[in-house]
Coordinates of C-alpha atoms in Angstrom, one line a residue:
Chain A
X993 CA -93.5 -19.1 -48.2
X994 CA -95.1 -22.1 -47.3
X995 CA -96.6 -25.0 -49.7
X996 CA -99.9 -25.8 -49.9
X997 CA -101.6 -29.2 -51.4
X998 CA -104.7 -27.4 -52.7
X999 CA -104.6 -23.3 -53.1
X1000 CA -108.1 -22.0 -53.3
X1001 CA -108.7 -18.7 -55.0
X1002 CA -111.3 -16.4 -53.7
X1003 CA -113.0 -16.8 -49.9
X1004 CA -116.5 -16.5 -51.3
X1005 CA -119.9 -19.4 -51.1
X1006 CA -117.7 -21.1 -53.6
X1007 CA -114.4 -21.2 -51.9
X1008 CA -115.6 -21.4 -48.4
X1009 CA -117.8 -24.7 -49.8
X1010 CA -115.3 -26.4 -51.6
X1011 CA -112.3 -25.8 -48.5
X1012 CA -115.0 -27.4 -46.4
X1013 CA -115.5 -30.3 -48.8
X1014 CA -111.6 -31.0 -49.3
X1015 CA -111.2 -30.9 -45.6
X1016 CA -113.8 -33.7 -44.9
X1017 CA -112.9 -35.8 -47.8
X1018 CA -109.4 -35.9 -45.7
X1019 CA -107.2 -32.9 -47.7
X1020 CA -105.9 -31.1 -44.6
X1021 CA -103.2 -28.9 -46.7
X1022 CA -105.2 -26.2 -48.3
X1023 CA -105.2 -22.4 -48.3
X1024 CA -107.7 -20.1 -49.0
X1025 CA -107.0 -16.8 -51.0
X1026 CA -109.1 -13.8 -50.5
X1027 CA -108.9 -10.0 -52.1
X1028 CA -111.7 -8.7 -49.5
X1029 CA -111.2 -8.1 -45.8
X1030 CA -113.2 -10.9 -44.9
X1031 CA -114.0 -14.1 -46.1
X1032 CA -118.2 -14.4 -47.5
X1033 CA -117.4 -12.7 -51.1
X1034 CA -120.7 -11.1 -52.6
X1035 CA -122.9 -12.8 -49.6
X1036 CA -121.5 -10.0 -47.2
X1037 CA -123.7 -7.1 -49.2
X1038 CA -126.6 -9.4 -49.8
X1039 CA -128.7 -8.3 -46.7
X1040 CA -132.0 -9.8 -48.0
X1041 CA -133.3 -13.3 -47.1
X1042 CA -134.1 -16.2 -49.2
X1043 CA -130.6 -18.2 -49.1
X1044 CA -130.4 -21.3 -47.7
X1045 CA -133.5 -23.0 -48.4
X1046 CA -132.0 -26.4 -49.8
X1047 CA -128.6 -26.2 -48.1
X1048 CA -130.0 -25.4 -44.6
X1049 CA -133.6 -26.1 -44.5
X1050 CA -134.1 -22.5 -43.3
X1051 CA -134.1 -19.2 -44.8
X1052 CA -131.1 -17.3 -44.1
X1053 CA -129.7 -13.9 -45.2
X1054 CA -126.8 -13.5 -47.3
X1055 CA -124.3 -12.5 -44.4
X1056 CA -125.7 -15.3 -42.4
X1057 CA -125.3 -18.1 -44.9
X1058 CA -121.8 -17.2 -45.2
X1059 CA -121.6 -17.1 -41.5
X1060 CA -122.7 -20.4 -41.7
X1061 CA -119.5 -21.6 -43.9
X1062 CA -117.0 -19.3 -42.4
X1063 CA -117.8 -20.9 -39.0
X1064 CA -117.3 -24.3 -40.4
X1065 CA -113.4 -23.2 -41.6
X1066 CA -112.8 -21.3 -38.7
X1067 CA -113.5 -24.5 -36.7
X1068 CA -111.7 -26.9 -39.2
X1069 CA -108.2 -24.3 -38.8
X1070 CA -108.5 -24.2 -42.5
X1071 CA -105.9 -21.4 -43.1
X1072 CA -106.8 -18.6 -45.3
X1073 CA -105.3 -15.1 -46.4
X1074 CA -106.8 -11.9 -46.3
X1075 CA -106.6 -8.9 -48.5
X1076 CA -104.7 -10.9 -50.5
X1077 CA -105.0 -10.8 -54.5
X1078 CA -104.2 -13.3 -57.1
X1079 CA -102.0 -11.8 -60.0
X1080 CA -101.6 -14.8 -61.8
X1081 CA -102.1 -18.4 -62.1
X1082 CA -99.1 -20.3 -64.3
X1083 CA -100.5 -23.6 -66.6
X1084 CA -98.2 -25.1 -64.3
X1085 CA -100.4 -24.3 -61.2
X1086 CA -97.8 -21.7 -59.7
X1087 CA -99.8 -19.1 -58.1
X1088 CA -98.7 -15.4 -57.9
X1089 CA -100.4 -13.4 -55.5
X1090 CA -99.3 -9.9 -53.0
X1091 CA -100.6 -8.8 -49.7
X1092 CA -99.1 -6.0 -47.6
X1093 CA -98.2 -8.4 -44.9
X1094 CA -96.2 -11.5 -47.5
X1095 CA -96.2 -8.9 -50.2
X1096 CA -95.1 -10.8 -53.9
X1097 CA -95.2 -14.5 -53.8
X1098 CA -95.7 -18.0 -55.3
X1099 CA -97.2 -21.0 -54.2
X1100 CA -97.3 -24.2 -56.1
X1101 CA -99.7 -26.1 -55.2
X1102 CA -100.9 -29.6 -56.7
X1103 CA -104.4 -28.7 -57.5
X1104 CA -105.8 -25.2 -57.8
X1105 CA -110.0 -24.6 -57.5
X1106 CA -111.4 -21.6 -59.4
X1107 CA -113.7 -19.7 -57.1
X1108 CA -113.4 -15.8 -58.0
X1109 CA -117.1 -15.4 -58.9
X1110 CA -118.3 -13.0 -61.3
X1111 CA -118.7 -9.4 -62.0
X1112 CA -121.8 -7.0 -63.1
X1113 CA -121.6 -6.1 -67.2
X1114 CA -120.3 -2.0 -66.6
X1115 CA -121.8 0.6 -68.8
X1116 CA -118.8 0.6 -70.7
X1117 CA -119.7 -3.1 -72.3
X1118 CA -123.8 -1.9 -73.1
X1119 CA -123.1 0.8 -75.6
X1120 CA -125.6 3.3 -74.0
X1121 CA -125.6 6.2 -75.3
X1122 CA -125.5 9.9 -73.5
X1123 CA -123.2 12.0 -71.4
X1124 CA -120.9 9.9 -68.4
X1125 CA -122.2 11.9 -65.4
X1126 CA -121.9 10.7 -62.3
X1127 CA -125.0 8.7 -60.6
X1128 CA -124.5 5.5 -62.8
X1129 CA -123.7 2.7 -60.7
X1130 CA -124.4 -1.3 -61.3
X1131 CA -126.8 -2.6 -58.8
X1132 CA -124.4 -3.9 -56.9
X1133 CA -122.1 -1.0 -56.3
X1134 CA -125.2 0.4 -55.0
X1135 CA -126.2 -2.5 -52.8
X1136 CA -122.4 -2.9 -51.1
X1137 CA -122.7 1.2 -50.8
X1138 CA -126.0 1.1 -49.1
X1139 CA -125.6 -2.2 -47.3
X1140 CA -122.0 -2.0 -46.1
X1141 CA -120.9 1.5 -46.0
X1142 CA -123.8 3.0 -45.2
X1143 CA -124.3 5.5 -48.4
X1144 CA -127.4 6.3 -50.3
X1145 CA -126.2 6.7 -54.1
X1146 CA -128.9 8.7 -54.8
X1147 CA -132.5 9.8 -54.7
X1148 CA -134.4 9.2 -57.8
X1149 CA -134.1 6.6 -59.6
X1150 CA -133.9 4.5 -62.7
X1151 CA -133.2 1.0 -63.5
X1152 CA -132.2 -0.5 -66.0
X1153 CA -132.1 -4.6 -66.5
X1154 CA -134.3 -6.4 -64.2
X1155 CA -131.7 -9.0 -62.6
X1156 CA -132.1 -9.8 -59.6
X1157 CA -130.0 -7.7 -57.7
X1158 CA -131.7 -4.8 -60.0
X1159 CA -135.0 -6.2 -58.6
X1160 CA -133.6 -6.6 -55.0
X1161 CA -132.2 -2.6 -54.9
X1162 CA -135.5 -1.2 -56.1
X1163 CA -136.7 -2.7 -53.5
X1164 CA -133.5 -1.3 -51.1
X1165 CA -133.8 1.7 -52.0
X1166 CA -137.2 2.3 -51.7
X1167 CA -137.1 1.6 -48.3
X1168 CA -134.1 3.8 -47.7
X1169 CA -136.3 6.4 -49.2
X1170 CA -135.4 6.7 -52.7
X1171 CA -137.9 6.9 -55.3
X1172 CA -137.4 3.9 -58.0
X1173 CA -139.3 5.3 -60.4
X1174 CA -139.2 2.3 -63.6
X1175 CA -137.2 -0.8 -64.0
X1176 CA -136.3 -1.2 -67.9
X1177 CA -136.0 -4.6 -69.5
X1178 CA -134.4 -5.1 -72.7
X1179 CA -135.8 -8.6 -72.9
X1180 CA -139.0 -9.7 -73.5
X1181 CA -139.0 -11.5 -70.3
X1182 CA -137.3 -10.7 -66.9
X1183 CA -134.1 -12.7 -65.5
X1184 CA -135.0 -12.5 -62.5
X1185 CA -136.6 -14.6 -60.3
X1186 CA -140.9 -14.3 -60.3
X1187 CA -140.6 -14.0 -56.4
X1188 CA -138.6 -10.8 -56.8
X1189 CA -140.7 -9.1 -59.3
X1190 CA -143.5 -10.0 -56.9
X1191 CA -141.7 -8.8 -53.6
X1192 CA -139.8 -6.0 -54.9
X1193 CA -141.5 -4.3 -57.1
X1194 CA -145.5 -4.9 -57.2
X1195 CA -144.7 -4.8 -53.6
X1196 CA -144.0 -1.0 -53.9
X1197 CA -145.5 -0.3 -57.4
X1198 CA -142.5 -0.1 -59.1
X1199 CA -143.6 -0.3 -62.7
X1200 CA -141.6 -3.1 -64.9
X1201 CA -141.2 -2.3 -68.8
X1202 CA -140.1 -5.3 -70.9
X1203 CA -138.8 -4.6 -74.2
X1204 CA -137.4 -1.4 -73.1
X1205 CA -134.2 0.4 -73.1
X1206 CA -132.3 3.3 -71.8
X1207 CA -131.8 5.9 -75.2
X1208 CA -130.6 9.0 -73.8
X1209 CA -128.5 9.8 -70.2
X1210 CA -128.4 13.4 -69.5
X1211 CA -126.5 15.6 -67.5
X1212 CA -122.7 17.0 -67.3
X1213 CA -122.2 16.2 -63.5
X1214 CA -124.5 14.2 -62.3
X1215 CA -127.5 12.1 -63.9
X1216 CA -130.4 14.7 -64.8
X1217 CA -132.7 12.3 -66.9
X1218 CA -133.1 9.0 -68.5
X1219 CA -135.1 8.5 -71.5
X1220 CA -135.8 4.9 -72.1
X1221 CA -138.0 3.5 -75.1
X1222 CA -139.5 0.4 -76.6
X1223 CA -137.3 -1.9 -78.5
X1224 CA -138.9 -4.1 -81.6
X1225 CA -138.0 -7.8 -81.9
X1226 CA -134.2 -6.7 -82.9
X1227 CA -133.8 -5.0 -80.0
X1228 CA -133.7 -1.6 -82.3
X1229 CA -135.3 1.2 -80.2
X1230 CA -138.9 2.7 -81.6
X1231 CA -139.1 5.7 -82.5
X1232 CA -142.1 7.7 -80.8
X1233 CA -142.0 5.1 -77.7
X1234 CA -139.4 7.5 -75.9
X1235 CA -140.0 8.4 -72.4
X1236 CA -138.6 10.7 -69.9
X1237 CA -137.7 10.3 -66.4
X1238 CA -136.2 12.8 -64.3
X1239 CA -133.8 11.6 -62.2
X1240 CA -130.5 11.6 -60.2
X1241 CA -129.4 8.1 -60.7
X1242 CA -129.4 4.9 -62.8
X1243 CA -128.7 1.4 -61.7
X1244 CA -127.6 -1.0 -64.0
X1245 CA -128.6 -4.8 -63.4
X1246 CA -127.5 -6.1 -66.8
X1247 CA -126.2 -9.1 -66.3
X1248 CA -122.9 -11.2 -65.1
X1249 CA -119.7 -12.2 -66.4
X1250 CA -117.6 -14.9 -64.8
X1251 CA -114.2 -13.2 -63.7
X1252 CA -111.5 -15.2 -65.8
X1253 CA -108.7 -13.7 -66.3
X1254 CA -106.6 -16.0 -64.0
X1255 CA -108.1 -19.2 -65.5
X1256 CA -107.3 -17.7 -69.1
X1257 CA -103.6 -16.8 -68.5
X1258 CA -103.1 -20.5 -66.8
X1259 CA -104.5 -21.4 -70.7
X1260 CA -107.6 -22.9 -69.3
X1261 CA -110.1 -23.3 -72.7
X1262 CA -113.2 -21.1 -71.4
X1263 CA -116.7 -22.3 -72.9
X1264 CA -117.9 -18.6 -74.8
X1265 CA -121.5 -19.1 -74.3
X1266 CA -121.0 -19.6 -70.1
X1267 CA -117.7 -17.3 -70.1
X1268 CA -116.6 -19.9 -67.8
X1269 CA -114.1 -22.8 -67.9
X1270 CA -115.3 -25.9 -70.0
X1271 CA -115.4 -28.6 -67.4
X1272 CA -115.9 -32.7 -67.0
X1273 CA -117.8 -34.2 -64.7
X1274 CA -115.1 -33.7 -62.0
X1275 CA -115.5 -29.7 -62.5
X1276 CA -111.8 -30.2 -63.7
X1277 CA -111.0 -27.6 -66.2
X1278 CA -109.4 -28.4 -69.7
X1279 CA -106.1 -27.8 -67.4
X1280 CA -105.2 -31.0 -65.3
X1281 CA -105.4 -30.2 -61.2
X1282 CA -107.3 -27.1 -62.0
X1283 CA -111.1 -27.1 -60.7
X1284 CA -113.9 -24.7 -60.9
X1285 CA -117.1 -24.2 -59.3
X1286 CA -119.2 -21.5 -58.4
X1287 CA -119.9 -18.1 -60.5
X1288 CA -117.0 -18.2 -61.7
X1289 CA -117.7 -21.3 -63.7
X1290 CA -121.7 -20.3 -64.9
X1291 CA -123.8 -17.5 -63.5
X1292 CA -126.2 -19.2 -60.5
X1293 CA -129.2 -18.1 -59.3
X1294 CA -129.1 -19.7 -56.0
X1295 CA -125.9 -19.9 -53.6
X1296 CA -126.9 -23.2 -52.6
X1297 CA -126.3 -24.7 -55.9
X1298 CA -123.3 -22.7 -55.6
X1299 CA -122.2 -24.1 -52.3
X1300 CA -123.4 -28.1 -53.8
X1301 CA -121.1 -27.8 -56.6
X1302 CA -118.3 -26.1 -54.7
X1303 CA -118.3 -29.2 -52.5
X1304 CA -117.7 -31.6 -55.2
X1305 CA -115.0 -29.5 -56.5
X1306 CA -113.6 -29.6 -52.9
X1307 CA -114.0 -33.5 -53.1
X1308 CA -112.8 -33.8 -56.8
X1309 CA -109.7 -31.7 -56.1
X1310 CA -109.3 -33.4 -52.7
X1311 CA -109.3 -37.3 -54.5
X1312 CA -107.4 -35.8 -57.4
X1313 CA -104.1 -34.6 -55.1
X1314 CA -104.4 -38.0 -52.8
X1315 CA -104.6 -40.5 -55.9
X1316 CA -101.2 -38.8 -56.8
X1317 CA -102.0 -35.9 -59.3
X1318 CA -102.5 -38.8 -62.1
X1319 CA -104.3 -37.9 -65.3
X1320 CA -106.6 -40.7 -66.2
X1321 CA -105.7 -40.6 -70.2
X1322 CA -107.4 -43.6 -70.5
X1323 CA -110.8 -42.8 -69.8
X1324 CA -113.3 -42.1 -72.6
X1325 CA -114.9 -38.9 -72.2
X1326 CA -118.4 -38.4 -73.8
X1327 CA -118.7 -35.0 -74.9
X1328 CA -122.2 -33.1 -74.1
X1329 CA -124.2 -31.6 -76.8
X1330 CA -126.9 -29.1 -76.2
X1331 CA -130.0 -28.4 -78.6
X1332 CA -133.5 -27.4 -79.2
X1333 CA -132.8 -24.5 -76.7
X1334 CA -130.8 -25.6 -74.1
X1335 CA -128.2 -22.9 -74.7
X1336 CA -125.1 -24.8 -72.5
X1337 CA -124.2 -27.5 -70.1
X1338 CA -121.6 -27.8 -67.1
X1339 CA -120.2 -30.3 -67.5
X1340 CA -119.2 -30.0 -71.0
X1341 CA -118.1 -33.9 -71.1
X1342 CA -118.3 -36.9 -68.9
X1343 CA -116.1 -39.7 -68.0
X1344 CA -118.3 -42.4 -66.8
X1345 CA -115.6 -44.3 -65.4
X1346 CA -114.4 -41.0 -63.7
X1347 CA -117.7 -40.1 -62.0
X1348 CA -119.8 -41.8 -58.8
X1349 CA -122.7 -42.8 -58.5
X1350 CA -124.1 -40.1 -60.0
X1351 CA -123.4 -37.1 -62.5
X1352 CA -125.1 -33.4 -62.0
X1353 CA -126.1 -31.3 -65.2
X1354 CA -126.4 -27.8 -65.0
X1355 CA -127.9 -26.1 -67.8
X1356 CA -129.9 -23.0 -68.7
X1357 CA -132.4 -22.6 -71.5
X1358 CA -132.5 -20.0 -74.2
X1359 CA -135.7 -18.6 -73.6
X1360 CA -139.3 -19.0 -72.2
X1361 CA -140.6 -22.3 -73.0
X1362 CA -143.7 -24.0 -71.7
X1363 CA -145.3 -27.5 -71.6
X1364 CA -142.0 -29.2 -72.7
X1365 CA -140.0 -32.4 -71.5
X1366 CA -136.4 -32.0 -70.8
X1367 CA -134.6 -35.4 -72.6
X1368 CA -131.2 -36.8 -72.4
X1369 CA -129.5 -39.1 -74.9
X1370 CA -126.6 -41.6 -74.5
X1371 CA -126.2 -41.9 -78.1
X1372 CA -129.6 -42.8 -79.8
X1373 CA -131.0 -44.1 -76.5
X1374 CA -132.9 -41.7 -74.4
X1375 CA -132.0 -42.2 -70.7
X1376 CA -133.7 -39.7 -68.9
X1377 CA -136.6 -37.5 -69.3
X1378 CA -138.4 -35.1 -67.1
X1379 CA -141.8 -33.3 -68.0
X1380 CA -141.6 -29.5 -66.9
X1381 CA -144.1 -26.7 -67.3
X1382 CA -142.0 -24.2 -67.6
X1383 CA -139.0 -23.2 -68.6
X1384 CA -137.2 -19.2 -68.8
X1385 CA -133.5 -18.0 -69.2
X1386 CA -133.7 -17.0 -65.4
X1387 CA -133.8 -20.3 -63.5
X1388 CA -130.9 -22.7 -63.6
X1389 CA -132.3 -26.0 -64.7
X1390 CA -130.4 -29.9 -63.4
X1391 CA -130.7 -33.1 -64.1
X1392 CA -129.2 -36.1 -61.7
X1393 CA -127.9 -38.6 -63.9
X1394 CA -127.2 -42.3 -62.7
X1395 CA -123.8 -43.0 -64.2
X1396 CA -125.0 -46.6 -64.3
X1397 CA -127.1 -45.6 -67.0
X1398 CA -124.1 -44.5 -69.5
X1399 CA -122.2 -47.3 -68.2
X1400 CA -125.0 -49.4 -69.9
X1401 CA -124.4 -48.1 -73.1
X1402 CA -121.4 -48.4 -74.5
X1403 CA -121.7 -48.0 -77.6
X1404 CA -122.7 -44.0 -77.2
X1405 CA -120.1 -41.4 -78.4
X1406 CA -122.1 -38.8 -76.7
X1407 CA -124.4 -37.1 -74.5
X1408 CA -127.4 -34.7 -75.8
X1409 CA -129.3 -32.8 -73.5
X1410 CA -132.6 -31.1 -75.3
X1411 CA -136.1 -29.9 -75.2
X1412 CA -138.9 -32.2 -76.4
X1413 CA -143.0 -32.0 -76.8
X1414 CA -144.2 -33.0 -73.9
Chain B
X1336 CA -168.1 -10.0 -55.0
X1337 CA -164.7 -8.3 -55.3
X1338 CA -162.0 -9.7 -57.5
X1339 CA -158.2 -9.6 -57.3
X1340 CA -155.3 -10.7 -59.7
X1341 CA -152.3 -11.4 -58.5
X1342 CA -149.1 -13.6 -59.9
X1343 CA -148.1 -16.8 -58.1
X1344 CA -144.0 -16.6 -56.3
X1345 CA -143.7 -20.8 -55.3
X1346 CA -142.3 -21.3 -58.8
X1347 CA -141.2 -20.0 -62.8
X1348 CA -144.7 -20.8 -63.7
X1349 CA -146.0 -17.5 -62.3
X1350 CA -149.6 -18.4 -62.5
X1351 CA -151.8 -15.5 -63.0
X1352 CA -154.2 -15.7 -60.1
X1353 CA -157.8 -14.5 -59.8
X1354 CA -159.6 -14.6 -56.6
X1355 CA -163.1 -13.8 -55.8
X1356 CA -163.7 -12.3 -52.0
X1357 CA -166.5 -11.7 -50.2
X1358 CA -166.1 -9.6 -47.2
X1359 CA -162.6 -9.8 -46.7
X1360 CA -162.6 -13.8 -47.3
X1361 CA -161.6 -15.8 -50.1
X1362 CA -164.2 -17.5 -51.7
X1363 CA -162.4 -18.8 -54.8
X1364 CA -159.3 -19.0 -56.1
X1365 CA -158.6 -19.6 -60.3
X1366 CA -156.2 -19.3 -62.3
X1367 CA -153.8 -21.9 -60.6
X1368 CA -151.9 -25.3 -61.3
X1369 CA -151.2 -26.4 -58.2
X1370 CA -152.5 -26.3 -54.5
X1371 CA -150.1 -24.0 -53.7
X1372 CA -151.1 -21.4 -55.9
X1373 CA -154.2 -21.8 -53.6
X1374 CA -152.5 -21.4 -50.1
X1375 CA -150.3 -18.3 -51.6
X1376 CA -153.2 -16.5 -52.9
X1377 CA -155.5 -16.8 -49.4
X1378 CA -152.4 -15.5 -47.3
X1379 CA -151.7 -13.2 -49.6
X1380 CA -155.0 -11.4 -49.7
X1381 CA -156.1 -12.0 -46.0
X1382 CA -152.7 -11.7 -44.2
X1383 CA -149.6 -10.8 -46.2
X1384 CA -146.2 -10.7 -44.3
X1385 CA -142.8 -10.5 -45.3
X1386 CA -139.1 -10.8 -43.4
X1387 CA -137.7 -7.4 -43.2
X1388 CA -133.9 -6.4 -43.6
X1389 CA -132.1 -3.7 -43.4
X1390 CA -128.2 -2.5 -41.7
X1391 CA -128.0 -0.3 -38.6
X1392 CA -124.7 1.8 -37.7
X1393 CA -122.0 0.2 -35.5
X1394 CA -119.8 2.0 -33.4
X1395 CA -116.2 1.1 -32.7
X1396 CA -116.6 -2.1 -34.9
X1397 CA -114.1 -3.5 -37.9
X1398 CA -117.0 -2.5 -40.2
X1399 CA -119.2 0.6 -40.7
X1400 CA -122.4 -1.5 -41.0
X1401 CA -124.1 -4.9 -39.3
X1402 CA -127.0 -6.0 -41.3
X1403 CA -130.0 -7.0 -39.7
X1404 CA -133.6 -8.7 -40.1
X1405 CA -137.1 -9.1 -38.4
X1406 CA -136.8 -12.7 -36.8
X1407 CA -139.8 -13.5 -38.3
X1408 CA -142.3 -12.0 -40.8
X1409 CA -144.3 -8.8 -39.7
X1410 CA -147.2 -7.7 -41.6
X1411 CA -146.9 -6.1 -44.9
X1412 CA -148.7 -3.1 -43.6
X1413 CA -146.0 -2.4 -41.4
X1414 CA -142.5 -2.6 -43.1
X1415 CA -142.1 1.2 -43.4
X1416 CA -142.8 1.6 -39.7
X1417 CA -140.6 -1.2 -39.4
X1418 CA -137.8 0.2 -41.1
X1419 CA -137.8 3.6 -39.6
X1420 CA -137.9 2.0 -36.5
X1421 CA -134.6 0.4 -37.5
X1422 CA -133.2 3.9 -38.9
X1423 CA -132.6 5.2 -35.6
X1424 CA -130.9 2.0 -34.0
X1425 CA -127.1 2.3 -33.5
X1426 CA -125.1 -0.6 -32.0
X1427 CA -121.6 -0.6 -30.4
X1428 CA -119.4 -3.4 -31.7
X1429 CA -119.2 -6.0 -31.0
X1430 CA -121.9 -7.6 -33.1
X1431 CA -122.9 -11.2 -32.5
X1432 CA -125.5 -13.0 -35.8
X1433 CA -128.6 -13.5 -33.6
X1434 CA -128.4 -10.7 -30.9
X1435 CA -132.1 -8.8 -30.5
X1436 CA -131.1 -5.1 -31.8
X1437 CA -134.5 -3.7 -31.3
X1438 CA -137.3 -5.8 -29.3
X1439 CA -140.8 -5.8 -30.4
X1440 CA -140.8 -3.8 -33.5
X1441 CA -143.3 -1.6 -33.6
X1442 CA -145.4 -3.9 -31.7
X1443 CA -145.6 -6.8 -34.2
X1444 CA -144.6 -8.8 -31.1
X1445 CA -141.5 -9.8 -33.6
X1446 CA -137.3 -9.1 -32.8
X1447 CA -135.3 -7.4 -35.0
X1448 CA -132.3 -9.8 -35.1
X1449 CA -128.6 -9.0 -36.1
X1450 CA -127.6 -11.4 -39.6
X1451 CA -123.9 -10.1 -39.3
X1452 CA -120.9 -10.7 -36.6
X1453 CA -118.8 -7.2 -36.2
X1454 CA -116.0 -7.6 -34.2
X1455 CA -114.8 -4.8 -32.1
X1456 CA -112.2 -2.3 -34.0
X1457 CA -108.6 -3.2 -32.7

């Protein structure tokens, strides 16, 4: 098998955007490693519109936006394999992976970047009680059997979790002619996004219930009913609130998890608030010449944050193989510390004499706030601070930093990120 | 004087709009924090549109499926039509992003545009 500088693993906004990146910042030995039959991951079974926006000025459906990026590897002869799964991903970069055409084999790259995305929380991990008919599906088993094969999962329907690809099938399905009869939030508060609550379901008067949860499933073959009730503040069902849906399918739309099991058998440390890797400011994992960016790293709300931080992976890894794999020992990292709030940051440290010009934060909230100023702390000095109106759990939050900024304290052991009075 | 509440989409803020109309026109609009709440809710209640998507069948192609959307947005009133219209549409592969899969959907003057490139089976 043939070497490759940088291997790549998974062909999706994150992969495709970092290859890209590498490529221009002059890597030209780098491979691609998809498990689909097509490069575009997730993007390929997001029919709706609304991507694009920041990265392209115009708004673009999911397979489009991909289209976009595959074009662009296509036409840089960036190589990439097909059908192709990774099994496993040494600490010492060696890549195992099988397809029918190579079948087993290694590569041993010099850098690796992390792009396998994430996956939908199953029923299995929500402890819902009830029979396990069929006609229980996450939201986006139903959108890639709707979208790309061309099958209707059901007829009548109830949804549970009011993420936004819950919010984006009730809206599907509807106008495939299903009946979405109640999306049911656990939360107080939806994670989705306000212009999908708008568009896909007031659109259609398809009733949300906040504080609400799925109590009963039943049926022996297929899903007959759904009983959902209101929780109280510990999320403890109420007795008397119960009510009963008839029905022949549930959707579940209750949340991601970053898909890690490669990064944790190459012994990369994995931050348990994001369930991704623990990165610096070179989206370099706790594992030297491994990267990560994308879904697979923190949960995203819009692919073209996805695609931005993909590309400076693709730069990162791209600088890290051509200044000769070194690991800057040297450098003083300032570890990143979250409160009043902010539940996590990528990066989770920053090497001022590692980063450019400047140094992105990504960071979500705990939960709803209003009227509040988002601060940042080099030490005791406060070096950036941004009033904002609102903030929810749902919508990624960043800050640009000017690394000139930390370079002109020196005497800071670390970073804060918090929530203030405005 | 008619009044009608609805929630602002152009950020988290979701401000919770009230506008008084007046024949079919705006008169005022309360309730928001910026001047876009403003332009939101006087499209929204005089002339609401919306892109459309769907997928349409493909013959002989490497997938079952091509994805599609209306080129631009169509009225609100008309996305059912819209969609049915699509319903019956099916394409032999190849399918190139941007080819007009159904003209003039149900006369909104608007294309219905493929999003997706199928390649022929083969």
């Amino acid at each position: 098998m043939r070497e490759y500088e940088l291997v790549i693993i998974g062909g999706g906004p994150a992969g495709l955007a970092a290859a890209v990146a590498a490529h221009e910042a002059g890597l030209r030995d780098i491979l691609i490693l998809e498990r689909d039959n097509e490069l575009g991951g997730i993007l390929n079974q997001c029919i709706h519109n609304g991507f694009g926006l920041h990265t392209f000025q115009e708004e673009l459906t999911g397979p489009e936006y991909a289209g976009r990026f595959i074009e662009q590897v296509k036409k840089l002869d960036i190589p990439y394999k097909l059908n192709t799964m990774a099994l496993d991903l040494a600490s010492d970069k060696t890549v195992t992976a099988m397809n029918r055409e190579n079948g087993l084999f290694q590569l041993h790259p010099k850098a690796v970047i992390l792009a396998m995305g994430c996956r939908e929380r199953p029923r299995g991990a929500l402890n819902i009680p009830g029979y396990r008919p069929a006609g229980i599906f996450t939201a986006g088993t139903a959108q890639r059997l709707v979208n790309m094969e061309g099958y209707m999962p059901g007829r009548k329907v109830v949804i549970l979790g009011s993420g936004d690809i819950g919010l984006i099938m009730a809206r599907r399905m509807t106008l495939e002619g299903a009946k979405v009869q109640v999306v049911a939030e656990l939360m107080p508060y939806s994670g989705g996004l306000k212009r999908n609550i708008v568009q896909c379901l007031d659109d259609y008067g398809i009733p949300l219930k906040l504080s609400h949860t799925v109590v009963d499933i039943e049926g022996k073959k297929r899903v007959e009913a759904v009983t959902i009730a209101q929780v109280d503040w510990k999320n403890r069902p109420i007795p008397g609130t119960e009510e009963r849906y008839e029905c022949d399918t549930l959707l579940l739309s209750c949340g991601l998890i970053p898909e890690n099991e490669l990064s944790r058998s190459a012994g990369v440390e994995i931050n348990p608030i994001t369930n991704g890797p623990t990165v610096n400011e070179s989206l370099e994992t706790s594992v030297p010449g491994v990267f990560a960016a994308g879904n697979v790293l923190h949960v995203h709300d819009l692919v073209d944050y996805v695609s931005e931080e993909a590309g400076a992976a693709g730069r990162r890894a791209a600088d890290y193989i051509a200044a000769g794999c070194r690991v800057e020992e040297d450098y003083k990292a300032l570890p990143v510390k979250c409160e009043n709030g902010v539940r996590y940051t990528v990066p989770v440290a920053i090497r001022p004499d590692a980063a450019g010009e400047n140094v992105t934060l990504r960071f979500r909230v705990g939960n709803v706030y209003q009227n509040k100023k988002v601060a940042v702390y080099a030490g005791d000095a406060c070096i950036f601070s941004r009033k904002r109106p609102v903030l929810a759990p749902g919508e990624m939050e960043t800050v640009i930093l000017k690394t000139s900024l930390l370079k002109d304290h020196p005497e800071a052991q670390g970073i804060t990120v918090t929530l203030e009075e405005a | 004087m008619e009044e009608k509440n609805l929630i602002c989409i152009n950020c988290p803020l979701g401000c919770p709009l009230t506008v008084a109309l007046e024949g079919g026109e705006v008169r005022t609009v309360a309730g928001n924090t910026c001047p876009r709440g403003d332009a939101y809710a006087r499209k929204e209640l005089t002339n609401p549109t919306r892109i459309v998507t769907s997928t349409v069948k493909v013959k002989g192609g490497k997938l079952a499926m091509a994805s599609v959307k209306t080129a631009a947005d169509i009225p609100k009133g008309k996305i059912f039509d819209c969609v049915r219209a699509i319903r019956d549409i099916e394409l032999e592969a190849p399918v190139a992003i941007g080819e007009v899969v159904l003209a003039d959907v149900c006369g909104t003057g608007v294309d219905i545009v493929a999003t997706k490139n199928v390649p022929a089976k083969g």
